[in-house]
Structure formats: C-alpha cells, structure tokens
Amino acid sequence: MQKQEIYQQISALLIKLFEIDESDISPDAKLYEDLELDSIDAVDLVVHLQKSTGRKIKPEMFKSVRTVQDVVDAIDELLNTPAQ
C-alpha cells in the first residue's frame, strides 16, 4: 500500500469515526489541537487501523504521533516491516 492510499484511508476513518470535516484534514494537521481528538479517540483510531491493516500496532509506535502524516508514516512502517 502506498502512502497516498494510507493517507486516504486514514482521512476516511477520521471523517467516519469522528465526523471531522474533510477540509480540516491535511498531512500537517495536529491530531489533538487541530482535529480535537482526545486520547480515547486515538485509541479508537488505532483499533480501526489494526482491523484494516490486519497487524498489531504497538503502543510505543504511536507515542510520538502528533499529526496525520505521523500516522501515515507509522502505518507505512508497520506495513513494510515483516510480521513477527
């Protein structure tokens, strides 16, 4: 999966799960400040991303995630790392 596809999938999830306006979503949008997600929302996002990727996401992987692009990069890295 290409990063653009990952970005589109994450954007679709943000719109569907949190009713975020598509115009507010950009690669540099901050999850907590700009999109007003909270920690519970972040957990929901991770759960949905695990279902869609079929891979387990380790909590430490998402500790440094702050923007939509950070999520894209983390999922890209997860998908390109051999399953353990």
XYZ file of N, CA and C in Angstrom:
252
model
N 0.847 -1.183 0.000
C 0.000 0.000 0.000
C 0.891 1.244 0.000
N 0.586 2.174 -0.869
C 1.352 3.411 -0.980
C 0.911 4.397 0.107
N 1.799 5.351 0.420
C 1.476 6.338 1.453
C 0.218 7.124 1.115
N 0.004 7.411 -0.163
C -1.198 8.157 -0.557
C -2.453 7.361 -0.228
N -2.409 6.049 -0.443
C -3.551 5.196 -0.115
C -3.780 5.163 1.400
N -2.686 5.090 2.144
C -2.785 5.092 3.610
C -3.411 6.403 4.074
N -2.939 7.520 3.496
C -3.475 8.838 3.852
C -4.979 8.889 3.577
N -5.401 8.394 2.418
C -6.821 8.411 2.068
C -7.638 7.557 3.037
N -7.086 6.420 3.418
C -7.783 5.532 4.345
C -7.907 6.188 5.726
N -6.844 6.822 6.188
C -6.870 7.493 7.485
C -7.841 8.674 7.443
N -7.827 9.428 6.360
C -8.763 10.548 6.211
C -10.201 10.054 6.282
N -10.485 8.964 5.567
C -11.831 8.395 5.567
C -12.240 7.962 6.981
N -11.303 7.365 7.724
C -11.592 6.952 9.103
C -11.887 8.162 9.984
N -11.087 9.213 9.845
C -11.291 10.418 10.660
C -12.665 11.032 10.385
N -13.069 11.027 9.128
C -14.372 11.579 8.750
C -15.493 10.696 9.305
N -15.347 9.377 9.121
C -16.396 8.438 9.533
C -16.517 8.325 11.054
N -15.383 8.151 11.732
C -15.411 7.901 13.172
C -15.659 9.153 13.999
N -15.074 10.271 13.587
C -15.075 11.461 14.438
C -15.799 12.650 13.814
N -16.420 12.410 12.638
C -17.178 13.448 11.953
C -16.351 14.718 11.742
N -15.099 14.530 11.391
C -14.209 15.656 11.110
C -14.454 16.098 9.674
N -14.511 17.386 9.471
C -14.724 17.935 8.137
C -13.500 17.635 7.277
N -13.743 17.128 6.081
C -12.649 16.751 5.183
C -11.685 17.912 4.939
N -12.192 19.135 4.912
C -11.342 20.298 4.658
C -10.383 20.583 5.814
N -10.651 20.021 6.998
C -9.760 20.208 8.150
C -8.613 19.211 8.155
N -8.712 18.162 7.344
C -7.697 17.106 7.347
C -6.618 17.423 6.319
N -5.399 17.477 6.802
C -4.242 17.667 5.929
C -3.083 16.907 6.557
N -2.015 16.636 5.802
C -0.897 15.890 6.379
C -0.316 16.538 7.639
N -0.302 17.876 7.697
C 0.296 18.537 8.860
C -0.717 18.911 9.941
N -1.969 18.469 9.801
C -2.982 18.732 10.834
C -2.618 17.962 12.099
N -2.603 18.685 13.215
C -2.286 18.060 14.505
C -3.534 17.348 15.024
N -3.365 16.087 15.408
C -4.493 15.266 15.836
C -5.230 15.865 17.036
N -4.487 16.330 18.029
C -5.110 16.783 19.268
C -5.542 18.246 19.193
N -4.695 19.105 18.649
C -5.020 20.523 18.611
C -5.962 20.862 17.453
N -5.586 20.507 16.215
C -6.365 20.913 15.042
C -7.635 20.086 14.852
N -7.524 18.782 15.051
C -8.668 17.897 14.812
C -9.446 17.594 16.088
N -8.940 18.075 17.219
C -9.609 17.962 18.521
C -9.907 16.528 18.945
N -8.986 15.626 18.616
C -9.122 14.248 19.104
C -8.618 14.207 20.542
N -9.128 13.279 21.319
C -8.590 13.065 22.656
C -7.963 11.672 22.714
N -7.478 11.292 23.872
C -6.768 10.011 23.971
C -7.681 8.824 23.666
N -8.957 8.909 24.019
C -9.889 7.825 23.715
C -10.100 7.731 22.208
N -10.202 8.890 21.549
C -10.325 8.901 20.088
C -9.099 8.257 19.450
N -7.930 8.547 19.996
C -6.693 7.991 19.448
C -6.695 6.468 19.563
N -7.190 5.956 20.687
C -7.288 4.500 20.867
C -8.262 3.919 19.839
N -9.406 4.580 19.646
C -10.369 4.131 18.634
C -9.726 4.074 17.255
N -8.958 5.109 16.933
C -8.286 5.169 15.633
C -7.323 3.996 15.480
N -6.541 3.719 16.517
C -5.588 2.607 16.475
C -6.321 1.278 16.292
N -7.431 1.086 17.013
C -8.202 -0.159 16.898
C -8.693 -0.343 15.457
N -9.216 0.703 14.866
C -9.693 0.613 13.482
C -8.548 0.396 12.499
N -7.409 1.016 12.754
C -6.253 0.823 11.880
C -5.735 -0.614 11.980
N -5.786 -1.191 13.182
C -5.373 -2.590 13.348
C -6.288 -3.505 12.540
N -7.592 -3.234 12.577
C -8.535 -4.057 11.819
C -8.280 -3.932 10.324
N -8.047 -2.712 9.867
C -7.891 -2.512 8.424
C -6.551 -3.011 7.898
N -5.517 -3.016 8.749
C -4.207 -3.489 8.293
C -3.992 -4.965 8.613
N -4.759 -5.485 9.573
C -4.566 -6.862 9.989
C -3.282 -7.056 10.781
N -2.721 -5.956 11.268
C -1.462 -6.010 12.033
C -1.666 -5.391 13.412
N -0.934 -5.915 14.386
C -0.970 -5.373 15.746
C -0.112 -4.117 15.790
N -0.669 -3.061 16.357
C 0.063 -1.801 16.486
C 0.511 -1.675 17.933
N 1.816 -1.583 18.122
C 2.363 -1.470 19.473
C 2.169 -0.038 19.982
N 1.791 0.107 21.255
C 1.546 1.449 21.807
C 2.726 2.405 21.629
N 3.942 1.901 21.784
C 5.116 2.785 21.660
C 5.245 3.370 20.252
N 4.676 2.684 19.296
C 4.739 3.169 17.916
C 3.946 4.471 17.756
N 2.909 4.610 18.568
C 2.048 5.785 18.428
C 2.345 6.878 19.453
N 3.324 6.675 20.315
C 3.627 7.696 21.327
C 4.119 9.002 20.716
N 4.841 8.922 19.610
C 5.392 10.135 19.001
C 4.493 10.700 17.896
N 3.356 10.086 17.671
C 2.443 10.537 16.621
C 1.729 11.811 17.067
N 1.858 12.851 16.235
C 1.212 14.129 16.548
C 0.349 14.644 15.399
N 0.710 14.283 14.166
C -0.009 14.800 13.001
C -0.571 13.644 12.166
N -1.416 13.993 11.211
C -1.962 12.986 10.307
C -0.817 12.301 9.555
N 0.187 13.077 9.129
C 1.332 12.495 8.412
C 2.097 11.523 9.294
N 2.200 11.815 10.596
C 2.856 10.881 11.522
C 2.125 9.538 11.540
N 0.794 9.575 11.494
C 0.002 8.335 11.462
C 0.289 7.580 10.171
N 0.297 8.310 9.053
C 0.582 7.700 7.743
C 1.953 7.027 7.772
N 2.958 7.742 8.286
C 4.316 7.199 8.335
C 4.396 5.965 9.235
N 3.703 6.004 10.371
C 3.718 4.864 11.298
C 3.064 3.636 10.661
N 1.950 3.826 9.975
C 1.268 2.706 9.323
C 2.099 2.185 8.152
N 2.717 3.089 7.408
C 3.593 2.684 6.303
C 4.741 1.828 6.831
N 5.345 2.272 7.932
C 6.448 1.499 8.534
C 5.948 0.139 9.015
N 4.768 0.109 9.638
C 4.191 -1.143 10.125
C 3.968 -2.125 8.974
N 3.417 -1.618 7.872
C 3.096 -2.485 6.742
C 4.345 -2.980 6.017
N 5.433 -2.236 6.139
C 6.662 -2.612 5.441
C 7.651 -3.328 6.346
N 7.230 -3.639 7.567
C 8.049 -4.410 8.487
C 7.488 -5.826 8.529
N 8.325 -6.823 8.365
C 7.810 -8.204 8.391
C 7.073 -8.506 9.695
N 5.971 -9.194 9.605
C 5.192 -9.575 10.784
C 6.020 -10.478 11.674
N 5.869 -10.293 12.970
C 6.654 -11.105 13.916
C 5.790 -12.132 14.581
